[in-house]
C-alpha positions as a printed Julia matrix, in Angstrom:
305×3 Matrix{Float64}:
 -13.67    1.49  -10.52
 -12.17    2.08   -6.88
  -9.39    3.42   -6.83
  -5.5     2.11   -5.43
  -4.21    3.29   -2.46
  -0.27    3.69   -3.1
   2.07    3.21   -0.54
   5.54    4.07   -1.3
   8.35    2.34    0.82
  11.36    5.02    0.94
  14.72    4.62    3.02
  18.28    4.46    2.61
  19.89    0.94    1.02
  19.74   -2.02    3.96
  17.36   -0.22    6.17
  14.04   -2.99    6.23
  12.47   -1.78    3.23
  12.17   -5.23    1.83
  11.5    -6.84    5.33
   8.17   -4.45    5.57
   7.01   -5.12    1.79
   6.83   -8.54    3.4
   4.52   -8.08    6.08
   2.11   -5.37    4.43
   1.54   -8.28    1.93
   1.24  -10.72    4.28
  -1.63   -8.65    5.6
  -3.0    -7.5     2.47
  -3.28  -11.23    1.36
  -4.6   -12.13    4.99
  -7.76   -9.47    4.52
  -8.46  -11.11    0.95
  -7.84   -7.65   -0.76
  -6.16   -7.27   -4.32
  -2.38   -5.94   -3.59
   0.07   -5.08   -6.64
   4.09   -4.43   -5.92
   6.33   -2.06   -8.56
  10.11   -2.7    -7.69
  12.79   -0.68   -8.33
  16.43   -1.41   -7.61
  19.94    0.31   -9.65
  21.37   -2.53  -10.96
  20.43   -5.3   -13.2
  19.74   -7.81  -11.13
  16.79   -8.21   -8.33
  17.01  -10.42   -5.22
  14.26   -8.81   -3.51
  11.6    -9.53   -6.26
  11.97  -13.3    -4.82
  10.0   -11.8    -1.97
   6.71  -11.16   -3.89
   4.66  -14.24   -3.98
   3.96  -14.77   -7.75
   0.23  -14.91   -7.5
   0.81  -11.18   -6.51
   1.24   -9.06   -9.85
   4.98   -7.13   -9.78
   6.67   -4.61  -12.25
  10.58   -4.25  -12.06
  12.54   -1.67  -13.07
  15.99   -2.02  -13.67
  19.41   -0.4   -14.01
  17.98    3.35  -12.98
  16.2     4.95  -10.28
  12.41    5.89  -10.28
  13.21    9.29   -9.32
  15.19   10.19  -12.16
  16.23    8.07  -15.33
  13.41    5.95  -14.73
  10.52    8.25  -13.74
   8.56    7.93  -17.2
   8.99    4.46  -17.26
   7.27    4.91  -13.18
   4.6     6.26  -14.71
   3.7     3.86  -17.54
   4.19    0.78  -15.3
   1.45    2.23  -12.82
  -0.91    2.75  -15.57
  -0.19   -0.4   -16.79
  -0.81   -2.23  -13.28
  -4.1    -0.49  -13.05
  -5.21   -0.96  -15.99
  -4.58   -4.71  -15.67
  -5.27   -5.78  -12.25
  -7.57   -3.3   -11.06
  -5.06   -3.64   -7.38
  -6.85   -2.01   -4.46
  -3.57   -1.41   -2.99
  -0.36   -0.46   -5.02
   2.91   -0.78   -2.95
   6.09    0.57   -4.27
   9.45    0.06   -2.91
  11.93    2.24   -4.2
  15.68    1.84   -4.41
  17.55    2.65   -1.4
  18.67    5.99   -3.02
  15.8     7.3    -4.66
  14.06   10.69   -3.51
  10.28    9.69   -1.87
   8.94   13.71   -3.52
   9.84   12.65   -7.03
   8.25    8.97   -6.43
   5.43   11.21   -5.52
   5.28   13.39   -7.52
   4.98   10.71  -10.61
   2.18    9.17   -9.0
   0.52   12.47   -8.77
   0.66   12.2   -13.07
  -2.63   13.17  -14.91
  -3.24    9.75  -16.07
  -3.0     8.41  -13.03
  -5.45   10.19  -11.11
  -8.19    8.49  -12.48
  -6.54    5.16  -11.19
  -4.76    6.04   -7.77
  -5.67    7.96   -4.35
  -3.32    9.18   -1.62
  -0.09    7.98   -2.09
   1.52    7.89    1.43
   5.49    7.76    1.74
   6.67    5.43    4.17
  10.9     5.94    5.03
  12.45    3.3     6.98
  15.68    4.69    8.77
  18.43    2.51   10.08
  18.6     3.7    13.36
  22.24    3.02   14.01
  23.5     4.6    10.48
  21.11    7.54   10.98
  23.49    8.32   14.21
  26.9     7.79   12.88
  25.65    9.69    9.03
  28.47   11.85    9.77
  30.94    8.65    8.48
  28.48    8.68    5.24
  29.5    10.97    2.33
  27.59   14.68    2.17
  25.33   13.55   -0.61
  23.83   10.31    1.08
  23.72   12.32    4.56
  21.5    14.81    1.92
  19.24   12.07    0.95
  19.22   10.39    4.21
  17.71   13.38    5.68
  15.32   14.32    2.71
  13.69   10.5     3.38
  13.41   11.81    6.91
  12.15   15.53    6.29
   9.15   14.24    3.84
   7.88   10.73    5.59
   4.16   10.38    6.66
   5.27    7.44    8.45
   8.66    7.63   10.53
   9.75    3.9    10.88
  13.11    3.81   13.58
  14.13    0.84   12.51
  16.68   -1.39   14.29
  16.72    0.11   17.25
  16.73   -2.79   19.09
  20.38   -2.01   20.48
  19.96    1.88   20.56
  20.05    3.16   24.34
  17.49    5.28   25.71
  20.07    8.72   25.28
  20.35    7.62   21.31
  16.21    7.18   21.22
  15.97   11.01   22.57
  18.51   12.36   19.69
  16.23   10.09   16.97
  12.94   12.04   18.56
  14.77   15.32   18.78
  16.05   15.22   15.02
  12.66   14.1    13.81
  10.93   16.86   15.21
  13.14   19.07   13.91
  13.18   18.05   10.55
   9.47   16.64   10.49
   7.61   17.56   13.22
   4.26   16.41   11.46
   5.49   12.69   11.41
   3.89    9.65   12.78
   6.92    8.01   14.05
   7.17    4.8    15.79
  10.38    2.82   17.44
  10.37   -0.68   15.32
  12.69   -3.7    15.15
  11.86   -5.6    11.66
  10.11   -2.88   10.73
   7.47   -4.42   12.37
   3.98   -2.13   12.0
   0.11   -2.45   12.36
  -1.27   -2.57    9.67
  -4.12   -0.32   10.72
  -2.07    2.68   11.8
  -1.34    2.44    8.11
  -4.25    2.6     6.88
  -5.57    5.21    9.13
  -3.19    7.49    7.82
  -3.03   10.49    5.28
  -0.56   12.49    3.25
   0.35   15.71    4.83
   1.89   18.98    3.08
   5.24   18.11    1.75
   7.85   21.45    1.94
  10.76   22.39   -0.2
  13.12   19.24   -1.11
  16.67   19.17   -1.98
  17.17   17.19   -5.25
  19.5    14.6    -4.69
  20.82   12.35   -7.96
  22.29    8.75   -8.84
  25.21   10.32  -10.82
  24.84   13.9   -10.2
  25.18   14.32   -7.01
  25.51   10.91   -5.81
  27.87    8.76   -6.8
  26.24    5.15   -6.11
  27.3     2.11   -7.92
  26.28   -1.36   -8.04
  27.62   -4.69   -9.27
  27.1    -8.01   -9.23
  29.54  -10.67   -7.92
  29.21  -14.48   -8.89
  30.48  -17.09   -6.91
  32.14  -20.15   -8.38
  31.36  -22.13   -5.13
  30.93  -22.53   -1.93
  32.84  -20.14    0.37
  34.37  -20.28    4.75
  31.59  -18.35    6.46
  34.43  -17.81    8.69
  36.9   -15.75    6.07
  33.86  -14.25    4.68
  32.56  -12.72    7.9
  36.67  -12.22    8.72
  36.5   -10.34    5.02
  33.25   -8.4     5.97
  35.04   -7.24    9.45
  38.61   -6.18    8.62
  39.0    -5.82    4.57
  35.2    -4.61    3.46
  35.35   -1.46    2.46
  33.22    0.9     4.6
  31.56    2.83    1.29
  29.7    -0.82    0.84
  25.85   -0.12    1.94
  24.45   -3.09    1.27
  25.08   -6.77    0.18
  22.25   -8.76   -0.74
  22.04  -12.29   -3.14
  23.01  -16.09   -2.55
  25.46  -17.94   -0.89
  26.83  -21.74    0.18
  29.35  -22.2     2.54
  31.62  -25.23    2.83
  31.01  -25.7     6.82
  26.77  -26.53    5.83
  25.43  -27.7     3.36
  22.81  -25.42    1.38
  21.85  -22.12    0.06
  21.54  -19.3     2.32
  19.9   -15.53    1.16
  22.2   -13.34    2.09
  21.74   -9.93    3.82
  24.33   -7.2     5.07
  24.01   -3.49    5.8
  25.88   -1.38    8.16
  28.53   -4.23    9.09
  25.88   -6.93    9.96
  25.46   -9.59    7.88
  22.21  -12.1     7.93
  21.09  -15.31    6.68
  18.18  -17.02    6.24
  17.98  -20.57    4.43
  16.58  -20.96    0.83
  14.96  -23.92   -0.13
  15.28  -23.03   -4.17
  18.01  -23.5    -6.54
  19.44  -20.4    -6.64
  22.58  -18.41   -8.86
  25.62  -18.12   -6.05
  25.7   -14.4    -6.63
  25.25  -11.23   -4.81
  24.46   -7.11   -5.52
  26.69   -5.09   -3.86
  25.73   -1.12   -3.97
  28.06    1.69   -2.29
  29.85    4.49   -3.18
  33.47    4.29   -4.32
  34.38    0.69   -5.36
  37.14   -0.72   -6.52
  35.37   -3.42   -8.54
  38.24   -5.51   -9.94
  39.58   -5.69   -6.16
  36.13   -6.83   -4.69
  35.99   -9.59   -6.77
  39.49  -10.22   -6.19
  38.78  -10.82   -2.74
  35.92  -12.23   -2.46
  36.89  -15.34   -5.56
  39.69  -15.84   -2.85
  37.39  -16.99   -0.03
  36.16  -19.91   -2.48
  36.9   -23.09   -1.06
């Protein structure tokens, strides 16, 4: 049996992790080859599974990250995915605030060997938030940095509106931290394909262990809308009462100036929408450090129409 090449996405939460998973199976599917996704994501709820087509097998794992609570479980639903579908490529996108060595480092199990071949850590970096880190606490700057210091592939991502001075401090940090890297300058997290697959694992050094809970103190929960809401207020909310510890915002909205449901996206102050077609739950995940639940939801059930 040939062996699955593993790719695992890596990057902080909002950074085009999901937006890439996207296109490599779009490609994958467009070659006629066998693809298989594992998902991870902290809370109990996944919006970004609706991304996997669902002729495409997909594991989930909830409420824990891969690199710690979850790593066993990691294991077994690799094994499991093999075993099954016999993918030719396995593609596994972590949460935002898991550490790519111990991703690695289950894939590298025993029992797997028989079943997988050179896992490959992707880390897609907001561009903007990887200058300002310094308004990020010390842990996430810590993990922001690992995903950095272990990539094979360097994705810059948004750097559509980062000048030409900001693109020399990206270089000049990578090759300080990673001088090894393939790196590339990407809006979308837009890629060939090929440059993926010509690429190998290289020596990984000493890592800092970062934590959900130990050392970092991430939270997630989920708000549900009881209708639509003003784009207007909500964007106003987003701007001028959001707090800034809020990573990323991701689930389904209406609002009262259109008609219809709208998947919505927000990292790093910028929110995004793109229509959806399906009857969807008018809910959203918010993840960040330091929330005042009961006041989130406060504001936000005051923007319902």
């Amino acid at each position: 049996m040939e062996k699955a090449k593993v790719l695992i996405l890596a990057g902080f939460l909002g950074s085009g992790k999901t937006t890439l998973l996207k296109q490599l199976l779009i490609e994958e599917r467009r070659k006629g080859s066998r693809p298989a996704v594992l998902m991870n994501e902290i809370g109990s709820v996944s919006i970004d599974s609706d991304a996997v087509p669902g002729d495409i097998p997909l594991s989930e794992l909830l409420n824990g990250c891969v690199c710690c609570t979850l790593q066993d479980q990691l294991e077994r639903q690799l094994l499991l995915l093999c075993q099954q579908h016999a993918p030719e490529t396995i593609i596994i996108e972590a949460t935002g605030v898991a550490h790519p060595i111990d991703i690695l480092d289950a894939c590298l199990s025993p029992d797997l060997l028989p079943f997988i071949k050179d896992p490959l850590i992707i880390s897609v970096i907001d561009s903007p938030r990887w200058l300002k880190r310094e308004n990020m606490s010390i842990q996430s700057r810590m993990l922001l940095t690992e995903q950095v210091k272990h990539a094979d592939l360097l994705l810059w991502n948004k750097t559509g509106s980062v000048t030409e001075a900001e693109r020399e401090q990206l270089l000049e940090d990578q090759n300080r931290l990673n001088p090894k890297v393939t790196a590339l300058f990407t809006d979308y997290a837009k890629v060939d394909n090929s440059l993926i697959r010509s690429l190998s694992s290289h020596e990984k050094g000493d890592y800092q262990t970062v934590r959900i809970g130990e050392q970092l103190k991430v939270k997630t929960f989920i708000h549900t809308f009881s209708g639509p809401v003003s784009k207007e207020r909500f964007e106003d909310w987003l701007r001028n009462e959001a707090p800034d510890t809020i990573y990323r915002m991701k689930g389904y909205m209406q609002f009262s100036e259109k008609p219809g449901t709208v998947l919505m996206h927000y990292s790093y102050g910028l929110p995004q929408y793109e229509p959806e077609f399906m009857k969807k739950p008018l809910r959203i995940v918010i993840i960040g450090e330091e929330l005042d639940k009961d006041e989130l939801s406060s504001q936000l059930n005051r923007l319902v129409e």
